Every structure is written in structure tokens, then in C-alpha cells.
């Protein structure tokens, strides 16, 4: 069986129906004029967080996650976006990200500082620097004295801990046996302490 191919003449230019496309353009224009684009609410400029994230409070902790847990999985939960993130880095990236900020009603634009604000900040930093220069600097002897004091406190704490362990495991002396230590030693009961 042989197939017959039909030749197509593709040498002439395609013709466009100008009236149809003009009509479609008018319809689009009328629709735009009827329904104005939705106006976005002006978003607040990016602001500093007024709360502490407390990411470090979960360091070194193990969390057992069961089927009846609140979020279903372990990790960090963002209640604004209703999402659970598996580690602190992704949580921090999410909190600082554009999508989260948009849900919080903020844009990623920062307020421009004025010349007066910059001059005020420079003056304040100069005052802080001058105050730190005027404060008493620690000498090497002060530093060594402080180290020695800390070491003494640490040794006293360790000694106190050892003493509390000794007193915890010390065997109470039975009053009946207190007078008969010689007899107990002869019988072989005296060397258990």
C-alpha cells in the first residue's frame, strides 16, 4: 500500500481578516473601560520586628511527633501563612521573605532616610564612641584577678557538689553498732565503708 501525498501550496502569504481583529480590539478596549483594574491597598513600608523570634529556645531539644500532634510534623510553624518549616534557617528565610511580608501587609520597600536622620545617627554614634573611650579600661592585672576569682568560684562549686554527693551516699551509723566496733572488726563486718 502506498500513501498518496497531497501537495500544499505554502508559497502565498496568509491573509488576515482585518475587520474581525479590529472588532476584537474594540471589545477588549470596552471591557477595560468598564472594569477598572483592582486597586491594590497601599502596603506599609518594611518595619523592624517588635518581637523576639526565640529560635534558640529549641536548640538541643528532641521533639517526638505523633499522629495527634498540633501541626502534624515537627519544626517551626508560621501561623500567618499556615505553614510548617523543618528547620530554623528555612523559618528565618520565610519570615524575612516577600510572600510572608505581603501577607503581613508590608512591602519590601524601606523608608528613605533624610539628611537630618543620618546626621543625627552619626552624632549619636560619635557620642557613644566618646563615652566608651572615657570609661575605665581594664588592665592586665584586673583581667587576671577576674580570671582567678572565677576559677575559685568554680572550684568552690565543684567541692560543694562533691560534698553533697558524699553526704548523699554516706552510710548512717547504727547506734547499736557504734560501741561494738571492735567486736564488728573481729567478726569481719568493719571494712565495708
GROMACS .gro file of C-alpha atoms in nm:
model
  193
    1UNK     CA    1   0.000   0.000   0.000
    2UNK     CA    2   0.136   0.329  -0.093
    3UNK     CA    3   0.015   0.655   0.053
    4UNK     CA    4  -0.053   0.947  -0.171
    5UNK     CA    5   0.078   1.276  -0.050
    6UNK     CA    6  -0.114   1.585  -0.133
    7UNK     CA    7   0.098   1.888  -0.205
    8UNK     CA    8   0.010   2.208  -0.023
    9UNK     CA    9   0.082   2.543  -0.178
   10UNK     CA   10   0.257   2.736   0.101
   11UNK     CA   11   0.413   2.999  -0.115
   12UNK     CA   12   0.148   3.270  -0.086
   13UNK     CA   13   0.110   3.496   0.216
   14UNK     CA   14  -0.156   3.442   0.474
   15UNK     CA   15  -0.437   3.690   0.464
   16UNK     CA   16  -0.580   3.838   0.782
   17UNK     CA   17  -0.938   3.939   0.841
   18UNK     CA   18  -0.881   4.299   0.946
   19UNK     CA   19  -1.244   4.365   1.040
   20UNK     CA   20  -1.255   4.069   1.282
   21UNK     CA   21  -0.935   4.175   1.461
   22UNK     CA   22  -1.050   4.537   1.476
   23UNK     CA   23  -1.377   4.420   1.634
   24UNK     CA   24  -1.186   4.209   1.894
   25UNK     CA   25  -0.963   4.506   1.978
   26UNK     CA   26  -1.268   4.731   2.032
   27UNK     CA   27  -1.427   4.468   2.260
   28UNK     CA   28  -1.109   4.442   2.471
   29UNK     CA   29  -1.092   4.819   2.498
   30UNK     CA   30  -1.456   4.839   2.609
   31UNK     CA   31  -1.401   4.569   2.871
   32UNK     CA   32  -1.101   4.757   3.014
   33UNK     CA   33  -1.302   5.078   3.034
   34UNK     CA   34  -1.597   4.905   3.205
   35UNK     CA   35  -1.398   4.716   3.467
   36UNK     CA   36  -1.106   4.912   3.603
   37UNK     CA   37  -0.816   4.706   3.734
   38UNK     CA   38  -0.842   4.634   4.103
   39UNK     CA   39  -0.662   4.887   4.308
   40UNK     CA   40  -0.416   4.736   4.548
   41UNK     CA   41  -0.418   4.858   4.903
   42UNK     CA   42  -0.108   5.061   4.969
   43UNK     CA   43   0.123   4.842   5.174
   44UNK     CA   44   0.318   4.968   5.468
   45UNK     CA   45   0.690   5.013   5.436
   46UNK     CA   46   0.913   4.743   5.579
   47UNK     CA   47   0.943   4.779   5.955
   48UNK     CA   48   1.160   4.632   6.226
   49UNK     CA   49   1.016   4.334   6.413
   50UNK     CA   50   0.876   4.428   6.751
   51UNK     CA   51   0.902   4.077   6.895
   52UNK     CA   52   1.180   3.827   6.957
   53UNK     CA   53   1.175   3.520   6.732
   54UNK     CA   54   1.312   3.287   7.003
   55UNK     CA   55   1.459   3.042   6.756
   56UNK     CA   56   1.731   2.941   7.001
   57UNK     CA   57   1.488   2.800   7.259
   58UNK     CA   58   1.462   2.474   7.061
   59UNK     CA   59   1.837   2.415   7.033
   60UNK     CA   60   1.940   2.073   7.160
   61UNK     CA   61   1.584   1.955   7.221
   62UNK     CA   62   1.424   1.646   7.083
   63UNK     CA   63   1.061   1.658   6.985
   64UNK     CA   64   0.853   1.343   6.946
   65UNK     CA   65   0.589   1.392   6.680
   66UNK     CA   66   0.285   1.168   6.674
   67UNK     CA   67  -0.029   1.148   6.467
   68UNK     CA   68  -0.224   1.356   6.719
   69UNK     CA   69   0.020   1.647   6.741
   70UNK     CA   70  -0.100   2.000   6.667
   71UNK     CA   71   0.088   2.066   6.344
   72UNK     CA   72   0.126   1.706   6.236
   73UNK     CA   73   0.501   1.740   6.193
   74UNK     CA   74   0.785   1.884   6.393
   75UNK     CA   75   0.953   2.211   6.316
   76UNK     CA   76   0.870   2.580   6.314
   77UNK     CA   77   0.513   2.688   6.246
   78UNK     CA   78   0.412   3.022   6.087
   79UNK     CA   79   0.052   3.095   6.184
   80UNK     CA   80   0.026   3.388   5.939
   81UNK     CA   81   0.095   3.169   5.636
   82UNK     CA   82  -0.025   2.840   5.795
   83UNK     CA   83   0.295   2.658   5.704
   84UNK     CA   84   0.536   2.436   5.900
   85UNK     CA   85   0.906   2.461   5.822
   86UNK     CA   86   1.154   2.192   5.914
   87UNK     CA   87   1.447   2.393   6.047
   88UNK     CA   88   1.541   2.734   6.182
   89UNK     CA   89   1.719   2.854   5.868
   90UNK     CA   90   1.419   2.797   5.640
   91UNK     CA   91   1.193   2.950   5.906
   92UNK     CA   92   1.408   3.263   5.921
   93UNK     CA   93   1.419   3.285   5.541
   94UNK     CA   94   1.040   3.251   5.532
   95UNK     CA   95   0.983   3.518   5.799
   96UNK     CA   96   1.204   3.762   5.603
   97UNK     CA   97   1.061   3.666   5.263
   98UNK     CA   98   0.837   3.862   5.029
   99UNK     CA   99   0.534   3.631   5.047
  100UNK     CA  100   0.524   3.642   5.429
  101UNK     CA  101   0.569   4.019   5.430
  102UNK     CA  102   0.289   4.057   5.174
  103UNK     CA  103   0.055   3.857   5.399
  104UNK     CA  104   0.159   4.081   5.687
  105UNK     CA  105   0.061   4.384   5.476
  106UNK     CA  106   0.412   4.514   5.419
  107UNK     CA  107   0.610   4.578   5.107
  108UNK     CA  108   0.980   4.511   5.083
  109UNK     CA  109   1.049   4.884   5.041
  110UNK     CA  110   1.231   5.062   5.318
  111UNK     CA  111   1.168   5.421   5.423
  112UNK     CA  112   1.429   5.655   5.282
  113UNK     CA  113   1.635   5.830   5.545
  114UNK     CA  114   1.652   6.205   5.537
  115UNK     CA  115   1.970   6.406   5.574
  116UNK     CA  116   1.871   6.511   5.927
  117UNK     CA  117   1.816   6.148   6.033
  118UNK     CA  118   2.158   6.047   5.902
  119UNK     CA  119   2.331   6.340   6.073
  120UNK     CA  120   2.151   6.259   6.400
  121UNK     CA  121   2.259   5.893   6.381
  122UNK     CA  122   2.623   5.991   6.314
  123UNK     CA  123   2.622   6.233   6.608
  124UNK     CA  124   2.472   5.967   6.837
  125UNK     CA  125   2.733   5.711   6.733
  126UNK     CA  126   3.010   5.966   6.797
  127UNK     CA  127   2.873   6.030   7.148
  128UNK     CA  128   2.864   5.656   7.219
  129UNK     CA  129   3.221   5.617   7.094
  130UNK     CA  130   3.341   5.905   7.313
  131UNK     CA  131   3.167   5.759   7.618
  132UNK     CA  132   3.329   5.421   7.560
  133UNK     CA  133   3.672   5.587   7.530
  134UNK     CA  134   3.620   5.774   7.857
  135UNK     CA  135   3.526   5.464   8.054
  136UNK     CA  136   3.795   5.290   8.256
  137UNK     CA  137   3.984   5.029   8.057
  138UNK     CA  138   4.068   4.700   8.223
  139UNK     CA  139   4.434   4.639   8.285
  140UNK     CA  140   4.602   4.301   8.259
  141UNK     CA  141   4.607   4.273   8.640
  142UNK     CA  142   4.230   4.337   8.653
  143UNK     CA  143   4.176   4.067   8.394
  144UNK     CA  144   4.398   3.815   8.577
  145UNK     CA  145   4.227   3.898   8.908
  146UNK     CA  146   3.889   3.836   8.748
  147UNK     CA  147   4.004   3.503   8.599
  148UNK     CA  148   4.139   3.392   8.938
  149UNK     CA  149   3.812   3.484   9.109
  150UNK     CA  150   3.608   3.288   8.853
  151UNK     CA  151   3.836   2.985   8.893
  152UNK     CA  152   3.800   2.998   9.271
  153UNK     CA  153   3.424   3.017   9.243
  154UNK     CA  154   3.424   2.721   9.004
  155UNK     CA  155   3.640   2.512   9.239
  156UNK     CA  156   3.417   2.600   9.535
  157UNK     CA  157   3.113   2.494   9.336
  158UNK     CA  158   3.278   2.162   9.241
  159UNK     CA  159   3.381   2.097   9.601
  160UNK     CA  160   3.030   2.170   9.722
  161UNK     CA  161   2.891   1.927   9.464
  162UNK     CA  162   3.138   1.657   9.571
  163UNK     CA  163   3.047   1.711   9.936
  164UNK     CA  164   2.677   1.681   9.862
  165UNK     CA  165   2.742   1.351   9.677
  166UNK     CA  166   2.950   1.223   9.970
  167UNK     CA  167   2.678   1.309  10.218
  168UNK     CA  168   2.413   1.154   9.995
  169UNK     CA  169   2.593   0.818   9.974
  170UNK     CA  170   2.735   0.818  10.329
  171UNK     CA  171   2.611   0.523  10.534
  172UNK     CA  172   2.432   0.617  10.852
  173UNK     CA  173   2.597   0.488  11.167
  174UNK     CA  174   2.376   0.246  11.357
  175UNK     CA  175   2.369   0.344  11.727
  176UNK     CA  176   2.378  -0.018  11.843
  177UNK     CA  177   2.691  -0.084  11.643
  178UNK     CA  178   2.870   0.237  11.746
  179UNK     CA  179   3.004   0.088  12.071
  180UNK     CA  180   3.086  -0.252  11.932
  181UNK     CA  181   3.323  -0.153  11.654
  182UNK     CA  182   3.599  -0.375  11.793
  183UNK     CA  183   3.368  -0.677  11.800
  184UNK     CA  184   3.244  -0.599  11.447
  185UNK     CA  185   3.604  -0.572  11.327
  186UNK     CA  186   3.689  -0.912  11.481
  187UNK     CA  187   3.387  -1.069  11.313
  188UNK     CA  188   3.478  -0.910  10.977
  189UNK     CA  189   3.197  -0.655  10.949
  190UNK     CA  190   3.401  -0.339  10.978
  191UNK     CA  191   3.556  -0.282  10.636
  192UNK     CA  192   3.255  -0.200  10.418
  193UNK     CA  193   3.272   0.179  10.418
   0.00000   0.00000   0.00000
